[in-house]
mmCIF file of N, CA, C and O in Angstrom:
data_model
loop_
_atom_site.group_PDB
_atom_site.id
_atom_site.type_symbol
_atom_site.label_atom_id
_atom_site.label_comp_id
_atom_site.label_asym_id
_atom_site.label_seq_id
_atom_site.Cartn_x
_atom_site.Cartn_y
_atom_site.Cartn_z
ATOM 1 N N MET A 1 95.223 -53.561 12.509
ATOM 2 C CA MET A 1 95.891 -54.045 13.723
ATOM 3 C C MET A 1 96.770 -55.365 13.203
ATOM 4 O O MET A 1 96.354 -56.066 12.480
ATOM 5 N N ALA A 2 97.974 -55.392 13.738
ATOM 6 C CA ALA A 2 98.954 -56.408 13.395
ATOM 7 C C ALA A 2 98.400 -57.751 14.074
ATOM 8 O O ALA A 2 97.990 -57.831 15.188
ATOM 9 N N VAL A 3 98.663 -58.877 13.316
ATOM 10 C CA VAL A 3 98.238 -60.165 13.833
ATOM 11 C C VAL A 3 99.559 -60.966 13.873
ATOM 12 O O VAL A 3 100.412 -60.968 13.033
ATOM 13 N N GLU A 4 99.806 -61.596 15.110
ATOM 14 C CA GLU A 4 101.029 -62.319 15.326
ATOM 15 C C GLU A 4 100.984 -63.605 14.616
ATOM 16 O O GLU A 4 99.989 -64.321 14.598
ATOM 17 N N ILE A 5 102.079 -63.961 14.006
ATOM 18 C CA ILE A 5 102.232 -65.345 13.327
ATOM 19 C C ILE A 5 102.965 -66.176 14.262
ATOM 20 O O ILE A 5 104.058 -65.836 14.587
ATOM 21 N N ARG A 6 102.299 -67.185 14.814
ATOM 22 C CA ARG A 6 102.933 -68.000 15.848
ATOM 23 C C ARG A 6 103.228 -69.397 15.435
ATOM 24 O O ARG A 6 102.607 -69.887 14.443
ATOM 25 N N VAL A 7 104.118 -70.072 15.979
ATOM 26 C CA VAL A 7 104.435 -71.413 15.849
ATOM 27 C C VAL A 7 103.238 -72.304 16.257
ATOM 28 O O VAL A 7 102.896 -72.258 17.476
ATOM 29 N N PRO A 8 102.698 -73.055 15.410
ATOM 30 C CA PRO A 8 101.511 -73.921 15.875
ATOM 31 C C PRO A 8 101.918 -75.110 16.504
ATOM 32 O O PRO A 8 103.144 -75.496 16.683
ATOM 33 N N ALA A 9 100.974 -75.848 17.107
ATOM 34 C CA ALA A 9 101.222 -77.113 17.773
ATOM 35 C C ALA A 9 101.904 -77.974 16.624
ATOM 36 O O ALA A 9 101.410 -78.141 15.532
ATOM 37 N N LEU A 10 102.958 -78.675 17.023
ATOM 38 C CA LEU A 10 103.786 -79.436 16.081
ATOM 39 C C LEU A 10 103.562 -80.972 16.002
ATOM 40 O O LEU A 10 103.944 -81.602 15.108
ATOM 41 N N GLY A 11 102.726 -81.336 16.921
ATOM 42 C CA GLY A 11 102.501 -82.824 16.953
ATOM 43 C C GLY A 11 102.843 -83.382 18.386
ATOM 44 O O GLY A 11 103.421 -82.687 19.173
ATOM 45 N N GLU A 12 102.481 -84.510 18.580
ATOM 46 C CA GLU A 12 102.704 -85.217 19.772
ATOM 47 C C GLU A 12 104.137 -85.223 20.198
ATOM 48 O O GLU A 12 104.971 -85.693 19.470
ATOM 49 N N SER A 13 104.423 -84.642 21.327
ATOM 50 C CA SER A 13 105.819 -84.724 21.998
ATOM 51 C C SER A 13 106.842 -83.854 21.147
ATOM 52 O O SER A 13 108.101 -83.991 21.433
ATOM 53 N N ILE A 14 106.522 -83.086 20.252
ATOM 54 C CA ILE A 14 107.310 -82.208 19.549
ATOM 55 C C ILE A 14 107.113 -80.740 19.995
ATOM 56 O O ILE A 14 106.085 -80.290 19.852
ATOM 57 N N VAL A 15 108.162 -80.099 20.548
ATOM 58 C CA VAL A 15 107.982 -78.801 21.095
ATOM 59 C C VAL A 15 108.845 -77.806 20.457
ATOM 60 O O VAL A 15 108.656 -76.555 20.531
ATOM 61 N N ASP A 16 109.945 -78.297 19.615
ATOM 62 C CA ASP A 16 110.851 -77.305 19.044
ATOM 63 C C ASP A 16 110.875 -77.583 17.542
ATOM 64 O O ASP A 16 110.694 -78.732 17.055
ATOM 65 N N ALA A 17 111.193 -76.598 16.768
ATOM 66 C CA ALA A 17 111.344 -76.655 15.291
ATOM 67 C C ALA A 17 112.448 -75.606 14.912
ATOM 68 O O ALA A 17 112.804 -74.750 15.610
ATOM 69 N N VAL A 18 112.846 -75.790 13.642
ATOM 70 C CA VAL A 18 113.868 -74.777 13.092
ATOM 71 C C VAL A 18 113.139 -74.114 11.863
ATOM 72 O O VAL A 18 112.494 -74.694 11.140
ATOM 73 N N VAL A 19 113.325 -72.787 11.943
ATOM 74 C CA VAL A 19 112.834 -72.012 10.772
ATOM 75 C C VAL A 19 113.535 -72.463 9.509
ATOM 76 O O VAL A 19 114.778 -72.191 9.458
ATOM 77 N N ALA A 20 112.931 -73.027 8.537
ATOM 78 C CA ALA A 20 113.691 -73.442 7.330
ATOM 79 C C ALA A 20 113.746 -72.418 6.362
ATOM 80 O O ALA A 20 114.761 -72.135 5.792
ATOM 81 N N ASN A 21 112.590 -71.797 5.957
ATOM 82 C CA ASN A 21 112.604 -70.810 4.851
ATOM 83 C C ASN A 21 111.354 -69.920 4.894
ATOM 84 O O ASN A 21 110.275 -70.527 5.138
ATOM 85 N N TRP A 22 111.503 -68.702 4.875
ATOM 86 C CA TRP A 22 110.349 -67.823 4.626
ATOM 87 C C TRP A 22 109.957 -67.775 3.171
ATOM 88 O O TRP A 22 110.767 -67.602 2.269
ATOM 89 N N LEU A 23 108.681 -67.981 2.959
ATOM 90 C CA LEU A 23 108.148 -68.015 1.572
ATOM 91 C C LEU A 23 107.743 -66.694 1.098
ATOM 92 O O LEU A 23 107.424 -66.400 -0.086
ATOM 93 N N LYS A 24 107.563 -65.694 2.078
ATOM 94 C CA LYS A 24 107.236 -64.274 1.734
ATOM 95 C C LYS A 24 108.279 -63.418 2.341
ATOM 96 O O LYS A 24 109.064 -63.773 3.279
ATOM 97 N N HIS A 25 108.417 -62.189 1.827
ATOM 98 C CA HIS A 25 109.382 -61.207 2.339
ATOM 99 C C HIS A 25 108.606 -60.075 3.045
ATOM 100 O O HIS A 25 107.499 -59.851 2.736
ATOM 101 N N GLU A 26 109.310 -59.409 3.849
ATOM 102 C CA GLU A 26 108.666 -58.202 4.533
ATOM 103 C C GLU A 26 108.129 -57.309 3.515
ATOM 104 O O GLU A 26 108.758 -57.008 2.583
ATOM 105 N N GLY A 27 106.937 -56.772 3.801
ATOM 106 C CA GLY A 27 106.371 -55.813 2.819
ATOM 107 C C GLY A 27 105.424 -56.459 1.805
ATOM 108 O O GLY A 27 104.739 -55.711 1.053
ATOM 109 N N GLU A 28 105.526 -57.776 1.588
ATOM 110 C CA GLU A 28 104.789 -58.527 0.606
ATOM 111 C C GLU A 28 103.329 -58.680 1.117
ATOM 112 O O GLU A 28 103.109 -58.970 2.258
ATOM 113 N N PRO A 29 102.319 -58.645 0.188
ATOM 114 C CA PRO A 29 100.976 -58.878 0.572
ATOM 115 C C PRO A 29 100.863 -60.370 0.660
ATOM 116 O O PRO A 29 101.424 -61.210 -0.030
ATOM 117 N N VAL A 30 99.904 -60.715 1.633
ATOM 118 C CA VAL A 30 99.612 -62.152 1.793
ATOM 119 C C VAL A 30 98.101 -62.452 1.785
ATOM 120 O O VAL A 30 97.424 -61.431 2.191
ATOM 121 N N ALA A 31 97.629 -63.497 1.325
ATOM 122 C CA ALA A 31 96.275 -63.903 1.377
ATOM 123 C C ALA A 31 95.873 -64.870 2.468
ATOM 124 O O ALA A 31 96.845 -65.653 2.797
ATOM 125 N N GLN A 32 94.810 -64.742 2.959
ATOM 126 C CA GLN A 32 94.368 -65.706 3.998
ATOM 127 C C GLN A 32 94.479 -67.133 3.509
ATOM 128 O O GLN A 32 94.217 -67.476 2.366
ATOM 129 N N GLY A 33 95.162 -68.001 4.344
ATOM 130 C CA GLY A 33 95.404 -69.348 3.909
ATOM 131 C C GLY A 33 96.651 -69.594 3.200
ATOM 132 O O GLY A 33 97.009 -70.752 2.865
ATOM 133 N N GLU A 34 97.371 -68.572 2.906
ATOM 134 C CA GLU A 34 98.649 -68.709 2.039
ATOM 135 C C GLU A 34 99.729 -69.083 2.999
ATOM 136 O O GLU A 34 99.841 -68.706 4.108
ATOM 137 N N ALA A 35 100.725 -70.029 2.503
ATOM 138 C CA ALA A 35 101.841 -70.422 3.322
ATOM 139 C C ALA A 35 102.771 -69.306 3.408
ATOM 140 O O ALA A 35 103.085 -68.624 2.388
ATOM 141 N N LEU A 36 103.236 -69.073 4.657
ATOM 142 C CA LEU A 36 104.195 -67.964 4.926
ATOM 143 C C LEU A 36 105.719 -68.406 5.115
ATOM 144 O O LEU A 36 106.581 -67.778 4.784
ATOM 145 N N VAL A 37 105.741 -69.555 5.898
ATOM 146 C CA VAL A 37 107.059 -69.958 6.396
ATOM 147 C C VAL A 37 107.070 -71.450 6.538
ATOM 148 O O VAL A 37 105.999 -72.083 6.844
ATOM 149 N N GLU A 38 108.210 -72.046 6.306
ATOM 150 C CA GLU A 38 108.397 -73.457 6.383
ATOM 151 C C GLU A 38 109.182 -73.864 7.796
ATOM 152 O O GLU A 38 110.242 -73.163 7.973
ATOM 153 N N LEU A 39 108.730 -74.831 8.646
ATOM 154 C CA LEU A 39 109.358 -75.146 9.741
ATOM 155 C C LEU A 39 109.820 -76.652 9.597
ATOM 156 O O LEU A 39 109.007 -77.500 8.875
ATOM 157 N N GLU A 40 110.863 -77.051 10.143
ATOM 158 C CA GLU A 40 111.462 -78.390 10.111
ATOM 159 C C GLU A 40 111.561 -78.893 11.489
ATOM 160 O O GLU A 40 112.117 -78.147 12.419
ATOM 161 N N THR A 41 111.354 -80.172 11.833
ATOM 162 C CA THR A 41 111.569 -80.849 13.005
ATOM 163 C C THR A 41 112.319 -82.169 12.612
ATOM 164 O O THR A 41 112.460 -82.486 11.405
ATOM 165 N N ASP A 42 112.729 -82.927 13.594
ATOM 166 C CA ASP A 42 113.365 -84.138 13.245
ATOM 167 C C ASP A 42 112.408 -85.216 12.729
ATOM 168 O O ASP A 42 112.805 -86.254 12.160
ATOM 169 N N LYS A 43 111.095 -84.970 12.944
ATOM 170 C CA LYS A 43 110.014 -85.924 12.466
ATOM 171 C C LYS A 43 109.149 -85.321 11.416
ATOM 172 O O LYS A 43 108.759 -86.131 10.557
ATOM 173 N N ILE A 44 108.874 -84.039 11.325
ATOM 174 C CA ILE A 44 107.952 -83.533 10.350
ATOM 175 C C ILE A 44 108.463 -82.138 9.771
ATOM 176 O O ILE A 44 109.237 -81.467 10.436
ATOM 177 N N ASN A 45 108.031 -81.906 8.490
ATOM 178 C CA ASN A 45 108.263 -80.514 8.008
ATOM 179 C C ASN A 45 106.838 -79.983 7.809
ATOM 180 O O ASN A 45 105.981 -80.723 7.415
ATOM 181 N N LEU A 46 106.565 -78.715 8.126
ATOM 182 C CA LEU A 46 105.288 -78.138 7.870
ATOM 183 C C LEU A 46 105.378 -76.702 7.599
ATOM 184 O O LEU A 46 106.402 -75.923 7.686
ATOM 185 N N GLU A 47 104.238 -76.201 6.946
ATOM 186 C CA GLU A 47 104.103 -74.818 6.595
ATOM 187 C C GLU A 47 103.168 -74.179 7.547
ATOM 188 O O GLU A 47 102.223 -74.744 8.026
ATOM 189 N N VAL A 48 103.493 -72.760 7.895
ATOM 190 C CA VAL A 48 102.630 -71.992 8.637
ATOM 191 C C VAL A 48 101.916 -71.144 7.714
ATOM 192 O O VAL A 48 102.518 -70.422 6.819
ATOM 193 N N PHE A 49 100.460 -71.062 7.847
ATOM 194 C CA PHE A 49 99.701 -70.319 6.978
ATOM 195 C C PHE A 49 99.117 -68.983 7.572
ATOM 196 O O PHE A 49 99.001 -68.905 8.747
ATOM 197 N N ALA A 50 98.909 -68.029 6.741
ATOM 198 C CA ALA A 50 98.316 -66.832 7.197
ATOM 199 C C ALA A 50 96.844 -66.936 7.674
ATOM 200 O O ALA A 50 96.033 -67.641 6.980
ATOM 201 N N ASP A 51 96.550 -66.334 8.795
ATOM 202 C CA ASP A 51 95.204 -66.456 9.450
ATOM 203 C C ASP A 51 94.267 -65.478 8.692
ATOM 204 O O ASP A 51 93.100 -65.704 8.692
ATOM 205 N N GLN A 52 94.797 -64.412 8.132
ATOM 206 C CA GLN A 52 94.003 -63.473 7.413
ATOM 207 C C GLN A 52 94.903 -62.842 6.427
ATOM 208 O O GLN A 52 96.076 -62.806 6.418
ATOM 209 N N SER A 53 94.194 -62.061 5.482
ATOM 210 C CA SER A 53 94.887 -61.373 4.443
ATOM 211 C C SER A 53 95.586 -60.072 5.069
ATOM 212 O O SER A 53 94.988 -59.496 5.950
ATOM 213 N N GLY A 54 96.581 -59.677 4.397
ATOM 214 C CA GLY A 54 97.306 -58.457 4.790
ATOM 215 C C GLY A 54 98.662 -58.296 4.229
ATOM 216 O O GLY A 54 98.934 -58.746 3.063
ATOM 217 N N VAL A 55 99.523 -57.683 4.948
ATOM 218 C CA VAL A 55 100.891 -57.506 4.414
ATOM 219 C C VAL A 55 101.819 -58.020 5.615
ATOM 220 O O VAL A 55 101.589 -57.873 6.777
ATOM 221 N N LEU A 56 102.960 -58.789 5.153
ATOM 222 C CA LEU A 56 103.950 -59.244 6.127
ATOM 223 C C LEU A 56 104.754 -58.096 6.564
ATOM 224 O O LEU A 56 105.589 -57.473 5.809
ATOM 225 N N GLN A 57 104.470 -57.591 7.826
ATOM 226 C CA GLN A 57 105.158 -56.403 8.238
ATOM 227 C C GLN A 57 106.519 -56.698 8.834
ATOM 228 O O GLN A 57 107.461 -55.885 8.646
ATOM 229 N N GLN A 58 106.643 -57.759 9.489
ATOM 230 C CA GLN A 58 108.036 -58.005 10.181
ATOM 231 C C GLN A 58 108.284 -59.528 10.287
ATOM 232 O O GLN A 58 107.285 -60.313 10.704
ATOM 233 N N ILE A 59 109.490 -59.913 9.992
ATOM 234 C CA ILE A 59 109.901 -61.265 10.305
ATOM 235 C C ILE A 59 110.802 -61.287 11.518
ATOM 236 O O ILE A 59 111.743 -60.607 11.692
ATOM 237 N N GLY A 60 110.263 -61.991 12.550
ATOM 238 C CA GLY A 60 110.861 -61.918 13.801
ATOM 239 C C GLY A 60 111.997 -63.098 13.989
ATOM 240 O O GLY A 60 112.837 -62.934 14.849
ATOM 241 N N LYS A 61 111.771 -64.196 13.355
ATOM 242 C CA LYS A 61 112.631 -65.402 13.499
ATOM 243 C C LYS A 61 113.150 -65.617 12.067
ATOM 244 O O LYS A 61 112.428 -65.780 11.121
ATOM 245 N N GLN A 62 114.491 -65.751 12.015
ATOM 246 C CA GLN A 62 115.182 -65.952 10.696
ATOM 247 C C GLN A 62 115.435 -67.435 10.494
ATOM 248 O O GLN A 62 115.324 -68.282 11.411
ATOM 249 N N ALA A 63 115.570 -67.753 9.209
ATOM 250 C CA ALA A 63 116.022 -69.187 8.830
ATOM 251 C C ALA A 63 117.227 -69.607 9.686
ATOM 252 O O ALA A 63 118.150 -68.942 9.939
ATOM 253 N N GLY A 64 117.022 -70.831 10.253
ATOM 254 C CA GLY A 64 118.080 -71.425 10.946
ATOM 255 C C GLY A 64 117.852 -71.352 12.541
ATOM 256 O O GLY A 64 118.493 -71.991 13.279
ATOM 257 N N GLU A 65 116.990 -70.424 12.933
ATOM 258 C CA GLU A 65 116.640 -70.213 14.358
ATOM 259 C C GLU A 65 115.693 -71.272 14.879
ATOM 260 O O GLU A 65 114.875 -71.717 14.192
ATOM 261 N N VAL A 66 115.995 -71.721 16.146
ATOM 262 C CA VAL A 66 115.236 -72.706 16.758
ATOM 263 C C VAL A 66 113.971 -71.950 17.436
ATOM 264 O O VAL A 66 114.192 -70.867 18.122
ATOM 265 N N VAL A 67 112.744 -72.515 17.216
ATOM 266 C CA VAL A 67 111.579 -71.855 17.725
ATOM 267 C C VAL A 67 110.816 -72.944 18.582
ATOM 268 O O VAL A 67 110.924 -74.138 18.278
ATOM 269 N N SER A 68 109.915 -72.489 19.402
ATOM 270 C CA SER A 68 109.145 -73.424 20.186
ATOM 271 C C SER A 68 107.610 -73.098 19.888
ATOM 272 O O SER A 68 107.334 -71.950 19.471
ATOM 273 N N VAL A 69 106.733 -74.073 20.262
ATOM 274 C CA VAL A 69 105.278 -73.934 20.076
ATOM 275 C C VAL A 69 104.922 -72.613 20.751
ATOM 276 O O VAL A 69 105.256 -72.331 21.930
ATOM 277 N N GLY A 70 104.140 -71.782 20.070
ATOM 278 C CA GLY A 70 103.665 -70.461 20.645
ATOM 279 C C GLY A 70 104.572 -69.335 20.389
ATOM 280 O O GLY A 70 104.161 -68.242 20.561
ATOM 281 N N ASP A 71 105.821 -69.519 19.997
ATOM 282 C CA ASP A 71 106.764 -68.351 19.714
ATOM 283 C C ASP A 71 106.218 -67.521 18.554
ATOM 284 O O ASP A 71 105.581 -68.104 17.615
ATOM 285 N N VAL A 72 106.445 -66.262 18.701
ATOM 286 C CA VAL A 72 105.923 -65.357 17.550
ATOM 287 C C VAL A 72 107.109 -65.363 16.394
ATOM 288 O O VAL A 72 108.295 -65.117 16.759
ATOM 289 N N LEU A 73 106.598 -65.685 15.148
ATOM 290 C CA LEU A 73 107.537 -65.790 14.017
ATOM 291 C C LEU A 73 107.589 -64.482 13.364
ATOM 292 O O LEU A 73 108.601 -64.165 12.719
ATOM 293 N N GLY A 74 106.460 -63.765 13.287
ATOM 294 C CA GLY A 74 106.456 -62.465 12.630
ATOM 295 C C GLY A 74 105.109 -61.734 12.844
ATOM 296 O O GLY A 74 104.288 -62.235 13.594
ATOM 297 N N LEU A 75 104.883 -60.656 12.112
ATOM 298 C CA LEU A 75 103.624 -59.902 12.212
ATOM 299 C C LEU A 75 103.118 -59.758 10.819
ATOM 300 O O LEU A 75 103.826 -59.496 9.874
#
């Protein structure tokens, strides 16, 4: 079953971020806890990590796109 990769809480009063860079490509295996994508805000930069091991099936938001807390980044 596919697991949604979502934008995590970004910090106090921060609701939007920009997808900076995907660290994995579609079809690549990922390990639980491995960094998948980098997000940037005007205050912080952060990485989103895999909740479980598997394969990155789909990238839903591309580099440069603005995303909000809870948005689906990929599967």
